[in-house]
PDB file of C-alpha atoms in Angstrom:
ATOM      1  CA  MET A   1      24.002  -9.994 -43.926  1.00 50.00           C
ATOM      2  CA  VAL A   2      27.554 -10.104 -45.331  1.00 57.00           C
ATOM      3  CA  PHE A   3      30.567  -9.802 -43.008  1.00 58.00           C
ATOM      4  CA  ALA A   4      34.034  -8.579 -43.867  1.00 60.00           C
ATOM      5  CA  PRO A   5      37.022 -10.825 -43.124  1.00 61.00           C
ATOM      6  CA  GLY A   6      37.718 -10.858 -39.384  1.00 58.00           C
ATOM      7  CA  GLU A   7      34.252  -9.536 -38.598  1.00 59.00           C
ATOM      8  CA  LYS A   8      32.007 -11.803 -36.564  1.00 59.00           C
ATOM      9  CA  PRO A   9      28.220 -11.782 -36.449  1.00 59.00           C
ATOM     10  CA  GLY A  10      28.270 -11.565 -32.629  1.00 58.00           C
ATOM     11  CA  ASN A  11      30.228  -8.277 -32.604  1.00 62.00           C
ATOM     12  CA  GLU A  12      27.372  -6.143 -33.873  1.00 74.00           C
ATOM     13  CA  PRO A  13      26.151  -4.884 -30.460  1.00 87.00           C
ATOM     14  CA  GLU A  14      29.747  -4.089 -29.450  1.00 90.00           C
ATOM     15  CA  GLU A  15      30.246  -2.134 -32.666  1.00 91.00           C
ATOM     16  CA  VAL A  16      27.022  -0.246 -32.062  1.00 92.00           C
ATOM     17  CA  LYS A  17      28.269   0.637 -28.569  1.00 93.00           C
ATOM     18  CA  LEU A  18      31.545   1.899 -30.041  1.00 94.00           C
ATOM     19  CA  GLN A  19      29.736   3.926 -32.692  1.00 94.00           C
ATOM     20  CA  ASN A  20      27.468   5.481 -30.069  1.00 95.00           C
ATOM     21  CA  ALA A  21      30.445   6.262 -27.842  1.00 96.00           C
ATOM     22  CA  SER A  22      32.250   7.836 -30.806  1.00 97.00           C
ATOM     23  CA  LYS A  23      29.213   9.955 -31.663  1.00 97.00           C
ATOM     24  CA  GLN A  24      28.980  11.107 -28.055  1.00 97.00           C
ATOM     25  CA  ILE A  25      32.670  12.048 -27.992  1.00 97.00           C
ATOM     26  CA  VAL A  26      32.291  14.047 -31.205  1.00 97.00           C
ATOM     27  CA  GLN A  27      29.145  15.774 -29.943  1.00 97.00           C
ATOM     28  CA  ASN A  28      30.873  16.704 -26.679  1.00 97.00           C
ATOM     29  CA  ALA A  29      33.907  18.041 -28.541  1.00 97.00           C
ATOM     30  CA  ILE A  30      31.714  20.146 -30.826  1.00 97.00           C
ATOM     31  CA  LEU A  31      29.706  21.474 -27.894  1.00 97.00           C
ATOM     32  CA  GLN A  32      32.889  22.389 -26.031  1.00 97.00           C
ATOM     33  CA  ALA A  33      34.285  24.150 -29.115  1.00 97.00           C
ATOM     34  CA  VAL A  34      31.064  26.122 -29.604  1.00 97.00           C
ATOM     35  CA  ARG A  35      31.080  27.180 -25.942  1.00 96.00           C
ATOM     36  CA  GLN A  36      34.716  28.252 -26.193  1.00 96.00           C
ATOM     37  CA  VAL A  37      34.131  30.313 -29.333  1.00 95.00           C
ATOM     38  CA  SER A  38      31.071  31.892 -27.727  1.00 94.00           C
ATOM     39  CA  GLN A  39      33.024  32.836 -24.598  1.00 93.00           C
ATOM     40  CA  GLU A  40      35.902  34.235 -26.648  1.00 93.00           C
ATOM     41  CA  SER A  41      33.486  36.304 -28.728  1.00 91.00           C
ATOM     42  CA  GLN A  42      31.802  37.625 -25.594  1.00 89.00           C
ATOM     43  CA  HIS A  43      35.152  38.575 -24.051  1.00 87.00           C
ATOM     44  CA  ARG A  44      36.210  40.253 -27.305  1.00 86.00           C
ATOM     45  CA  GLU A  45      32.986  42.281 -27.379  1.00 84.00           C
ATOM     46  CA  GLU A  46      33.497  43.299 -23.742  1.00 82.00           C
ATOM     47  CA  ARG A  47      37.037  44.467 -24.499  1.00 80.00           C
ATOM     48  CA  ILE A  48      35.838  46.445 -27.513  1.00 78.00           C
ATOM     49  CA  SER A  49      33.050  48.011 -25.453  1.00 76.00           C
ATOM     50  CA  ASP A  50      35.519  48.927 -22.693  1.00 75.00           C
ATOM     51  CA  SER A  51      37.901  50.426 -25.239  1.00 73.00           C
ATOM     52  CA  GLN A  52      35.153  52.490 -26.832  1.00 70.00           C
ATOM     53  CA  GLY A  53      34.095  53.727 -23.407  1.00 68.00           C
ATOM     54  CA  ARG A  54      37.634  54.854 -22.651  1.00 68.00           C
ATOM     55  CA  ILE A  55      37.883  56.615 -26.019  1.00 66.00           C
ATOM     56  CA  GLN A  56      34.616  58.437 -25.363  1.00 65.00           C
ATOM     57  CA  LEU A  57      35.870  59.466 -21.917  1.00 62.00           C
ATOM     58  CA  GLY A  58      39.036  60.786 -23.511  1.00 61.00           C
ATOM     59  CA  VAL A  59      37.073  62.790 -26.062  1.00 58.00           C
ATOM     60  CA  GLY A  60      34.914  64.225 -23.276  1.00 60.00           C
ATOM     61  CA  GLU A  61      37.991  65.295 -21.339  1.00 59.00           C
ATOM     62  CA  LEU A  62      39.452  66.965 -24.414  1.00 56.00           C
ATOM     63  CA  THR A  63      36.202  68.838 -24.997  1.00 56.00           C
ATOM     64  CA  LYS A  64      36.131  70.035 -21.383  1.00 57.00           C
ATOM     65  CA  LYS A  65      39.738  71.246 -21.567  1.00 56.00           C
ATOM     66  CA  HIS A  66      38.978  73.065 -24.817  1.00 53.00           C
ATOM     67  CA  GLU A  67      35.906  74.753 -23.302  1.00 59.00           C
ATOM     68  CA  LYS A  68      37.906  76.029 -20.297  1.00 54.00           C
ATOM     69  CA  LYS A  69      40.281  78.017 -22.489  1.00 52.00           C
TER      70      LYS A  69
END
């Protein structure tokens, strides 16, 4: 095994620990980002659904007013 300047053979387990910790941090960040995007998408869909419901109510009211005349 060849070591770079300043690198010691005894540091390998410590480096592995750091690499594993880094991987875990990245995985957690990605998971959090995916959850956030999913929640934002769900909220957006709910708002669109609510808006469409209100539009349909408005159309129904217009139809009723037109029928009364």
